[in-house]
PDB file of C-alpha atoms in Angstrom:
ATOM      1  CA  UNK A 112       3.698  30.468  -4.796  1.00 71.00           C
ATOM      2  CA  UNK A 113       3.160  30.009  -8.412  1.00 69.00           C
ATOM      3  CA  UNK A 114       5.428  33.064  -9.272  1.00 68.00           C
ATOM      4  CA  UNK A 115       8.357  31.798  -7.176  1.00 66.00           C
ATOM      5  CA  UNK A 116      11.759  32.262  -8.684  1.00 74.00           C
ATOM      6  CA  UNK A 117      12.990  28.783  -7.777  1.00 90.00           C
ATOM      7  CA  UNK A 118      10.912  26.126  -9.697  1.00 91.00           C
ATOM      8  CA  UNK A 119      12.876  23.449  -7.909  1.00 91.00           C
ATOM      9  CA  UNK A 120      11.638  24.720  -4.585  1.00 92.00           C
ATOM     10  CA  UNK A 121       8.005  24.782  -5.940  1.00 93.00           C
ATOM     11  CA  UNK A 122       8.448  21.114  -7.226  1.00 95.00           C
ATOM     12  CA  UNK A 123       9.715  20.084  -3.684  1.00 95.00           C
ATOM     13  CA  UNK A 124       6.708  21.748  -2.340  1.00 95.00           C
ATOM     14  CA  UNK A 125       4.338  19.971  -4.721  1.00 96.00           C
ATOM     15  CA  UNK A 126       5.775  16.636  -3.902  1.00 97.00           C
ATOM     16  CA  UNK A 127       5.224  17.247  -0.139  1.00 97.00           C
ATOM     17  CA  UNK A 128       1.625  18.475  -0.788  1.00 97.00           C
ATOM     18  CA  UNK A 129       0.984  15.487  -3.106  1.00 97.00           C
ATOM     19  CA  UNK A 130       2.293  13.197  -0.251  1.00 96.00           C
ATOM     20  CA  UNK A 131       0.135  14.545   2.398  1.00 96.00           C
ATOM     21  CA  UNK A 132      -3.158  14.155   0.072  1.00 95.00           C
ATOM     22  CA  UNK A 133      -1.907  10.637  -1.036  1.00 93.00           C
ATOM     23  CA  UNK A 134      -1.781   9.368   2.644  1.00 91.00           C
ATOM     24  CA  UNK A 135      -5.166  11.107   3.547  1.00 91.00           C
ATOM     25  CA  UNK A 136      -6.744   9.096   0.628  1.00 89.00           C
ATOM     26  CA  UNK A 137      -7.432  12.318  -1.419  1.00 94.00           C
ATOM     27  CA  UNK A 138      -6.013  10.889  -4.755  1.00 93.00           C
ATOM     28  CA  UNK A 139      -7.431  13.603  -7.254  1.00 95.00           C
ATOM     29  CA  UNK A 140      -5.487  16.230  -5.399  1.00 96.00           C
ATOM     30  CA  UNK A 141      -2.499  14.175  -5.045  1.00 96.00           C
ATOM     31  CA  UNK A 142      -2.478  13.396  -8.692  1.00 96.00           C
ATOM     32  CA  UNK A 143      -2.726  17.097  -9.563  1.00 97.00           C
ATOM     33  CA  UNK A 144       0.151  17.961  -7.455  1.00 97.00           C
ATOM     34  CA  UNK A 145       2.510  15.127  -8.532  1.00 97.00           C
ATOM     35  CA  UNK A 146       1.551  15.963 -12.085  1.00 97.00           C
ATOM     36  CA  UNK A 147       2.818  19.723 -11.936  1.00 96.00           C
ATOM     37  CA  UNK A 148       5.818  18.390 -10.047  1.00 97.00           C
ATOM     38  CA  UNK A 149       6.782  16.110 -12.827  1.00 97.00           C
ATOM     39  CA  UNK A 150       6.325  18.920 -15.462  1.00 97.00           C
ATOM     40  CA  UNK A 151       8.533  21.109 -13.378  1.00 95.00           C
ATOM     41  CA  UNK A 152      11.321  18.528 -12.906  1.00 96.00           C
ATOM     42  CA  UNK A 153      11.202  17.655 -16.508  1.00 97.00           C
ATOM     43  CA  UNK A 154      11.459  21.160 -17.633  1.00 95.00           C
ATOM     44  CA  UNK A 155      14.558  21.923 -15.422  1.00 94.00           C
ATOM     45  CA  UNK A 156      16.267  18.959 -16.542  1.00 96.00           C
ATOM     46  CA  UNK A 157      16.286  16.816 -13.231  1.00 96.00           C
ATOM     47  CA  UNK A 158      16.140  13.161 -14.417  1.00 97.00           C
ATOM     48  CA  UNK A 159      16.364  12.011 -10.699  1.00 97.00           C
ATOM     49  CA  UNK A 160      13.638  14.034  -9.531  1.00 97.00           C
ATOM     50  CA  UNK A 161      11.306  13.475 -12.539  1.00 97.00           C
ATOM     51  CA  UNK A 162      11.756   9.460 -11.942  1.00 98.00           C
ATOM     52  CA  UNK A 163      10.734  10.131  -8.333  1.00 98.00           C
ATOM     53  CA  UNK A 164       7.608  12.190  -9.630  1.00 98.00           C
ATOM     54  CA  UNK A 165       6.765   9.512 -12.032  1.00 98.00           C
ATOM     55  CA  UNK A 166       6.647   6.969  -9.119  1.00 97.00           C
ATOM     56  CA  UNK A 167       4.586   9.104  -7.117  1.00 97.00           C
ATOM     57  CA  UNK A 168       2.085  10.121  -9.789  1.00 97.00           C
ATOM     58  CA  UNK A 169       1.621   6.339 -10.458  1.00 96.00           C
ATOM     59  CA  UNK A 170       0.299   5.615  -7.275  1.00 94.00           C
ATOM     60  CA  UNK A 171      -2.303   8.603  -7.214  1.00 95.00           C
ATOM     61  CA  UNK A 172      -3.288   7.378 -10.877  1.00 94.00           C
ATOM     62  CA  UNK A 173      -3.587   3.820  -9.374  1.00 91.00           C
ATOM     63  CA  UNK A 174      -5.958   4.527  -6.420  1.00 89.00           C
ATOM     64  CA  UNK A 175      -7.896   7.381  -7.804  1.00 87.00           C
ATOM     65  CA  UNK A 176     -10.287   4.991  -9.502  1.00 81.00           C
ATOM     66  CA  UNK A 177      -9.031   1.622  -8.527  1.00 78.00           C
ATOM     67  CA  UNK A 178     -10.216  -0.363 -11.333  1.00 82.00           C
ATOM     68  CA  UNK A 179      -8.490  -2.161 -14.257  1.00 86.00           C
ATOM     69  CA  UNK A 180      -8.198   0.861 -16.697  1.00 89.00           C
ATOM     70  CA  UNK A 181      -6.353   2.943 -13.864  1.00 87.00           C
ATOM     71  CA  UNK A 182      -4.408  -0.033 -13.138  1.00 88.00           C
ATOM     72  CA  UNK A 183      -3.175  -0.476 -16.450  1.00 93.00           C
ATOM     73  CA  UNK A 184      -2.447   3.393 -16.843  1.00 94.00           C
ATOM     74  CA  UNK A 185      -0.694   3.320 -13.438  1.00 95.00           C
ATOM     75  CA  UNK A 186       1.559   0.169 -14.531  1.00 95.00           C
ATOM     76  CA  UNK A 187       2.716   2.209 -17.755  1.00 96.00           C
ATOM     77  CA  UNK A 188       3.797   5.219 -15.442  1.00 97.00           C
ATOM     78  CA  UNK A 189       5.599   2.612 -13.248  1.00 97.00           C
ATOM     79  CA  UNK A 190       7.436   1.009 -16.168  1.00 97.00           C
ATOM     80  CA  UNK A 191       8.526   4.677 -17.223  1.00 98.00           C
ATOM     81  CA  UNK A 192       9.905   5.259 -13.738  1.00 98.00           C
ATOM     82  CA  UNK A 193      11.629   1.878 -13.674  1.00 98.00           C
ATOM     83  CA  UNK A 194      13.279   2.557 -17.187  1.00 98.00           C
ATOM     84  CA  UNK A 195      14.340   6.132 -15.600  1.00 98.00           C
ATOM     85  CA  UNK A 196      15.755   4.541 -12.294  1.00 98.00           C
ATOM     86  CA  UNK A 197      17.605   1.969 -14.240  1.00 98.00           C
ATOM     87  CA  UNK A 198      19.195   4.404 -16.470  1.00 98.00           C
ATOM     88  CA  UNK A 199      20.144   6.458 -13.499  1.00 98.00           C
ATOM     89  CA  UNK A 200      21.743   3.334 -11.856  1.00 98.00           C
ATOM     90  CA  UNK A 201      19.514   3.893  -8.785  1.00 98.00           C
ATOM     91  CA  UNK A 202      19.208   0.381  -7.364  1.00 98.00           C
ATOM     92  CA  UNK A 203      16.773   1.649  -4.488  1.00 97.00           C
ATOM     93  CA  UNK A 204      14.392   3.451  -6.975  1.00 98.00           C
ATOM     94  CA  UNK A 205      14.642   0.317  -9.273  1.00 98.00           C
ATOM     95  CA  UNK A 206      13.465  -1.896  -6.454  1.00 98.00           C
ATOM     96  CA  UNK A 207      10.622   0.386  -5.524  1.00 97.00           C
ATOM     97  CA  UNK A 208       9.401   0.644  -9.019  1.00 98.00           C
ATOM     98  CA  UNK A 209       9.255  -2.909  -9.327  1.00 98.00           C
ATOM     99  CA  UNK A 210       7.135  -3.184  -6.074  1.00 97.00           C
ATOM    100  CA  UNK A 211       5.003  -0.370  -7.709  1.00 96.00           C
ATOM    101  CA  UNK A 212       4.381  -2.499 -10.883  1.00 97.00           C
ATOM    102  CA  UNK A 213       3.435  -5.373  -8.553  1.00 96.00           C
ATOM    103  CA  UNK A 214       1.146  -3.087  -6.478  1.00 93.00           C
ATOM    104  CA  UNK A 215      -0.697  -2.024  -9.502  1.00 94.00           C
ATOM    105  CA  UNK A 216      -0.976  -5.774 -10.721  1.00 95.00           C
ATOM    106  CA  UNK A 217      -2.508  -6.679  -7.409  1.00 92.00           C
ATOM    107  CA  UNK A 218      -4.925  -3.905  -7.720  1.00 89.00           C
ATOM    108  CA  UNK A 219      -6.440  -5.183 -10.914  1.00 90.00           C
ATOM    109  CA  UNK A 220      -6.453  -8.761  -9.461  1.00 90.00           C
ATOM    110  CA  UNK A 221      -3.817 -10.675 -11.472  1.00 92.00           C
ATOM    111  CA  UNK A 222      -2.366 -12.079  -8.533  1.00 93.00           C
ATOM    112  CA  UNK A 223      -0.043 -14.670 -10.084  1.00 92.00           C
ATOM    113  CA  UNK A 224       1.739 -11.815 -11.922  1.00 95.00           C
ATOM    114  CA  UNK A 225       2.232 -10.053  -8.864  1.00 96.00           C
ATOM    115  CA  UNK A 226       5.047 -12.184  -7.467  1.00 96.00           C
ATOM    116  CA  UNK A 227       7.821 -12.133 -10.218  1.00 97.00           C
ATOM    117  CA  UNK A 228       8.279  -8.295 -10.061  1.00 97.00           C
ATOM    118  CA  UNK A 229       7.538  -8.032  -6.384  1.00 97.00           C
ATOM    119  CA  UNK A 230      10.055 -10.596  -5.425  1.00 97.00           C
ATOM    120  CA  UNK A 231      12.826  -9.208  -8.046  1.00 98.00           C
ATOM    121  CA  UNK A 232      12.451  -5.906  -6.125  1.00 98.00           C
ATOM    122  CA  UNK A 233      12.242  -7.482  -2.780  1.00 98.00           C
ATOM    123  CA  UNK A 234      15.664  -9.084  -3.192  1.00 98.00           C
ATOM    124  CA  UNK A 235      17.264  -5.781  -3.858  1.00 98.00           C
ATOM    125  CA  UNK A 236      15.518  -3.977  -0.910  1.00 98.00           C
ATOM    126  CA  UNK A 237      16.726  -6.724   1.441  1.00 98.00           C
ATOM    127  CA  UNK A 238      20.434  -6.314   0.034  1.00 98.00           C
ATOM    128  CA  UNK A 239      20.118  -2.454   0.617  1.00 98.00           C
ATOM    129  CA  UNK A 240      18.627  -2.810   4.035  1.00 97.00           C
ATOM    130  CA  UNK A 241      15.660  -0.758   3.029  1.00 96.00           C
ATOM    131  CA  UNK A 242      13.241  -1.967   5.863  1.00 96.00           C
ATOM    132  CA  UNK A 243      10.430   0.521   4.991  1.00 94.00           C
ATOM    133  CA  UNK A 244      10.330  -0.826   1.290  1.00 96.00           C
ATOM    134  CA  UNK A 245      10.784  -4.475   2.592  1.00 98.00           C
ATOM    135  CA  UNK A 246       7.710  -4.071   4.673  1.00 97.00           C
ATOM    136  CA  UNK A 247       5.444  -2.826   1.848  1.00 95.00           C
ATOM    137  CA  UNK A 248       6.605  -5.602  -0.579  1.00 97.00           C
ATOM    138  CA  UNK A 249       5.963  -8.259   2.022  1.00 97.00           C
ATOM    139  CA  UNK A 250       2.421  -6.680   2.687  1.00 95.00           C
ATOM    140  CA  UNK A 251       1.702  -6.952  -0.942  1.00 95.00           C
ATOM    141  CA  UNK A 252       3.177 -10.359  -1.316  1.00 97.00           C
ATOM    142  CA  UNK A 253       0.986 -11.671   1.677  1.00 96.00           C
ATOM    143  CA  UNK A 254      -2.209 -10.221   0.356  1.00 93.00           C
ATOM    144  CA  UNK A 255      -1.399 -11.996  -3.122  1.00 95.00           C
ATOM    145  CA  UNK A 256      -0.872 -15.258  -1.628  1.00 95.00           C
ATOM    146  CA  UNK A 257      -4.018 -14.779   0.481  1.00 93.00           C
ATOM    147  CA  UNK A 258      -5.923 -14.145  -2.540  1.00 92.00           C
ATOM    148  CA  UNK A 259      -4.456 -16.963  -4.297  1.00 94.00           C
ATOM    149  CA  UNK A 260      -5.838 -19.217  -1.415  1.00 91.00           C
ATOM    150  CA  UNK A 261      -2.515 -19.807   0.211  1.00 92.00           C
ATOM    151  CA  UNK A 262      -2.873 -18.267   3.691  1.00 90.00           C
ATOM    152  CA  UNK A 263      -0.290 -20.412   5.181  1.00 91.00           C
ATOM    153  CA  UNK A 264       2.315 -18.800   2.900  1.00 94.00           C
ATOM    154  CA  UNK A 265       0.702 -15.350   3.411  1.00 95.00           C
ATOM    155  CA  UNK A 266       1.140 -15.272   7.285  1.00 94.00           C
ATOM    156  CA  UNK A 267       5.063 -15.208   7.402  1.00 96.00           C
ATOM    157  CA  UNK A 268       5.104 -12.275   4.909  1.00 97.00           C
ATOM    158  CA  UNK A 269       2.563 -10.193   6.874  1.00 97.00           C
ATOM    159  CA  UNK A 270       3.990 -10.995  10.029  1.00 97.00           C
ATOM    160  CA  UNK A 271       7.370  -9.801   8.970  1.00 98.00           C
ATOM    161  CA  UNK A 272       5.790  -6.673   7.593  1.00 97.00           C
ATOM    162  CA  UNK A 273       3.838  -5.829  10.624  1.00 97.00           C
ATOM    163  CA  UNK A 274       6.913  -6.527  12.963  1.00 97.00           C
ATOM    164  CA  UNK A 275       9.034  -3.890  10.896  1.00 97.00           C
ATOM    165  CA  UNK A 276       6.240  -1.299  10.938  1.00 96.00           C
ATOM    166  CA  UNK A 277       5.593  -2.056  14.630  1.00 95.00           C
ATOM    167  CA  UNK A 278       9.132  -1.727  15.711  1.00 95.00           C
ATOM    168  CA  UNK A 279       9.397   1.652  13.751  1.00 95.00           C
ATOM    169  CA  UNK A 280       5.936   2.750  15.184  1.00 92.00           C
ATOM    170  CA  UNK A 281       5.097   3.440  11.476  1.00 90.00           C
ATOM    171  CA  UNK A 282       1.265   4.522  11.568  1.00 88.00           C
ATOM    172  CA  UNK A 283       1.204   4.208   7.794  1.00 87.00           C
ATOM    173  CA  UNK A 284       1.617   0.545   7.435  1.00 92.00           C
ATOM    174  CA  UNK A 285       0.109  -0.566  10.904  1.00 94.00           C
ATOM    175  CA  UNK A 286      -3.631  -0.124  10.181  1.00 92.00           C
ATOM    176  CA  UNK A 287      -3.216  -1.860   6.648  1.00 91.00           C
ATOM    177  CA  UNK A 288      -1.433  -4.868   8.269  1.00 94.00           C
ATOM    178  CA  UNK A 289      -4.124  -5.055  10.887  1.00 95.00           C
ATOM    179  CA  UNK A 290      -6.734  -5.340   8.025  1.00 93.00           C
ATOM    180  CA  UNK A 291      -4.386  -7.881   6.402  1.00 94.00           C
ATOM    181  CA  UNK A 292      -4.542 -10.152   9.462  1.00 95.00           C
ATOM    182  CA  UNK A 293      -8.144  -9.825   9.686  1.00 95.00           C
ATOM    183  CA  UNK A 294      -8.477 -11.154   6.254  1.00 93.00           C
ATOM    184  CA  UNK A 295      -6.180 -13.970   7.204  1.00 94.00           C
ATOM    185  CA  UNK A 296      -8.443 -14.824  10.167  1.00 94.00           C
ATOM    186  CA  UNK A 297     -11.575 -14.838   7.768  1.00 94.00           C
ATOM    187  CA  UNK A 298      -9.877 -17.322   5.265  1.00 92.00           C
ATOM    188  CA  UNK A 299      -9.019 -19.621   8.448  1.00 91.00           C
ATOM    189  CA  UNK A 300     -12.579 -19.197   9.608  1.00 94.00           C
ATOM    190  CA  UNK A 301     -11.953 -17.401  12.761  1.00 95.00           C
ATOM    191  CA  UNK A 302     -14.740 -14.956  12.964  1.00 96.00           C
ATOM    192  CA  UNK A 303     -14.087 -13.225  16.234  1.00 96.00           C
ATOM    193  CA  UNK A 304     -10.501 -12.616  15.455  1.00 96.00           C
ATOM    194  CA  UNK A 305     -11.369 -11.306  11.880  1.00 96.00           C
ATOM    195  CA  UNK A 306     -13.824  -8.660  13.449  1.00 96.00           C
ATOM    196  CA  UNK A 307     -11.637  -7.696  16.111  1.00 97.00           C
ATOM    197  CA  UNK A 308      -8.767  -6.992  13.939  1.00 96.00           C
ATOM    198  CA  UNK A 309     -10.882  -5.149  11.313  1.00 95.00           C
ATOM    199  CA  UNK A 310     -12.349  -2.801  13.979  1.00 96.00           C
ATOM    200  CA  UNK A 311      -8.896  -2.218  15.505  1.00 95.00           C
ATOM    201  CA  UNK A 312      -7.648  -1.313  11.979  1.00 93.00           C
ATOM    202  CA  UNK A 313     -10.365   1.184  11.516  1.00 92.00           C
ATOM    203  CA  UNK A 314      -9.511   2.517  14.950  1.00 94.00           C
ATOM    204  CA  UNK A 315      -5.771   2.817  14.175  1.00 91.00           C
ATOM    205  CA  UNK A 316      -6.471   4.570  10.961  1.00 89.00           C
ATOM    206  CA  UNK A 317      -9.042   7.106  12.561  1.00 90.00           C
ATOM    207  CA  UNK A 318      -6.654   8.007  15.125  1.00 89.00           C
ATOM    208  CA  UNK A 319      -3.902   8.954  12.728  1.00 85.00           C
ATOM    209  CA  UNK A 320      -5.765  10.950   9.941  1.00 83.00           C
ATOM    210  CA  UNK A 321      -4.796   8.326   7.438  1.00 81.00           C
ATOM    211  CA  UNK A 322      -7.221   7.273   4.617  1.00 78.00           C
ATOM    212  CA  UNK A 323      -5.623   4.220   2.856  1.00 74.00           C
ATOM    213  CA  UNK A 324      -7.694   1.579   4.546  1.00 73.00           C
ATOM    214  CA  UNK A 325     -10.986   3.371   3.804  1.00 64.00           C
ATOM    215  CA  UNK A 326     -10.373   3.468   0.110  1.00 64.00           C
ATOM    216  CA  UNK A 327      -9.449  -0.031  -0.336  1.00 67.00           C
ATOM    217  CA  UNK A 328     -12.514  -1.839  -1.938  1.00 65.00           C
ATOM    218  CA  UNK A 329     -11.220  -5.125  -0.835  1.00 73.00           C
ATOM    219  CA  UNK A 330     -11.555  -3.965   2.767  1.00 76.00           C
ATOM    220  CA  UNK A 331     -15.409  -4.197   2.462  1.00 78.00           C
ATOM    221  CA  UNK A 332     -15.298  -7.509   0.684  1.00 81.00           C
ATOM    222  CA  UNK A 333     -13.342  -9.152   3.523  1.00 82.00           C
ATOM    223  CA  UNK A 334     -15.026  -7.432   6.309  1.00 85.00           C
ATOM    224  CA  UNK A 335     -18.348  -8.958   4.794  1.00 87.00           C
ATOM    225  CA  UNK A 336     -16.760 -12.327   4.908  1.00 89.00           C
ATOM    226  CA  UNK A 337     -15.749 -11.897   8.281  1.00 89.00           C
ATOM    227  CA  UNK A 338     -19.079 -10.624   9.510  1.00 90.00           C
ATOM    228  CA  UNK A 339     -20.855 -13.771   7.962  1.00 93.00           C
ATOM    229  CA  UNK A 340     -18.898 -15.853  10.408  1.00 95.00           C
ATOM    230  CA  UNK A 341     -20.596 -14.629  13.514  1.00 95.00           C
ATOM    231  CA  UNK A 342     -24.096 -13.626  14.560  1.00 96.00           C
ATOM    232  CA  UNK A 343     -25.135  -9.843  14.151  1.00 95.00           C
ATOM    233  CA  UNK A 344     -24.862  -9.612  17.901  1.00 96.00           C
ATOM    234  CA  UNK A 345     -21.579 -10.917  18.315  1.00 96.00           C
ATOM    235  CA  UNK A 346     -20.416  -8.814  15.428  1.00 96.00           C
ATOM    236  CA  UNK A 347     -21.503  -5.537  17.198  1.00 96.00           C
ATOM    237  CA  UNK A 348     -20.079  -6.450  20.388  1.00 97.00           C
ATOM    238  CA  UNK A 349     -16.619  -7.643  18.968  1.00 97.00           C
ATOM    239  CA  UNK A 350     -16.501  -4.312  16.835  1.00 96.00           C
ATOM    240  CA  UNK A 351     -16.898  -2.286  19.687  1.00 97.00           C
ATOM    241  CA  UNK A 352     -14.258  -4.335  21.643  1.00 97.00           C
ATOM    242  CA  UNK A 353     -12.072  -3.933  18.665  1.00 97.00           C
ATOM    243  CA  UNK A 354     -12.282  -0.159  18.505  1.00 96.00           C
ATOM    244  CA  UNK A 355     -11.382   0.089  22.040  1.00 97.00           C
ATOM    245  CA  UNK A 356      -8.081  -1.871  21.821  1.00 96.00           C
ATOM    246  CA  UNK A 357      -4.882  -0.065  21.921  1.00 95.00           C
ATOM    247  CA  UNK A 358      -2.896  -0.328  18.684  1.00 93.00           C
ATOM    248  CA  UNK A 359      -0.248  -2.226  20.772  1.00 94.00           C
ATOM    249  CA  UNK A 360      -2.699  -4.848  21.865  1.00 96.00           C
ATOM    250  CA  UNK A 361      -4.186  -5.289  18.379  1.00 96.00           C
ATOM    251  CA  UNK A 362      -0.531  -5.831  16.859  1.00 96.00           C
ATOM    252  CA  UNK A 363       0.131  -8.321  19.573  1.00 96.00           C
ATOM    253  CA  UNK A 364      -3.276 -10.215  18.636  1.00 97.00           C
ATOM    254  CA  UNK A 365      -2.234 -10.201  14.869  1.00 96.00           C
ATOM    255  CA  UNK A 366       1.185 -11.484  15.641  1.00 95.00           C
ATOM    256  CA  UNK A 367       0.067 -14.276  18.269  1.00 91.00           C
TER     257      UNK A 367
END
């Protein structure tokens, strides 16, 4: 309702709408909603709400184009959010902003630079017991280590992250972690496992209406590498088998 008397209520609705579009992978719409939310919260003098809105806007900015320029822009937004959270004394927000800076750094493939802010934030998240934030940080840590050619170090981070998401039945994280384990299997040269987990990730995401796996360009790169480890006939058979797996069975396969 553009004419609503409560601008605070409108900002809350915009944040919710932005969140729905973000998880569906519609970043252009998410960015528009988050931008208006930020403008309202600034105009009504809500510093906590504005910090949260900056954090949200950064992710929509990051994933709308998923290239180095958008990554650099997103990092600036996240740094502004970090300064705002620190000024408020918000340790949870500070930790999330540090993770967000690391995530943007991961997207632009500066993998060595991912780990310092990520681990600074992860330490705070563990102290606060914020398991959702811990799991997402571990996910990015695992992928960064994997891209640095350190799969043995990546596996424990991804295992802990998937365990947290699985225990909570958190459908936002499970598909991405299944894909992460497919990438690990690819690096380890286990083609059948890589294909099964990639297919199960696609099936898990399709069943939820989420869209974050599909917009990740690295997914296609890793899937192509996994496909090269098996014959075309094996790939088609394994892919169909993976599509038919339950999420529970796919998680068990990833963690085994």
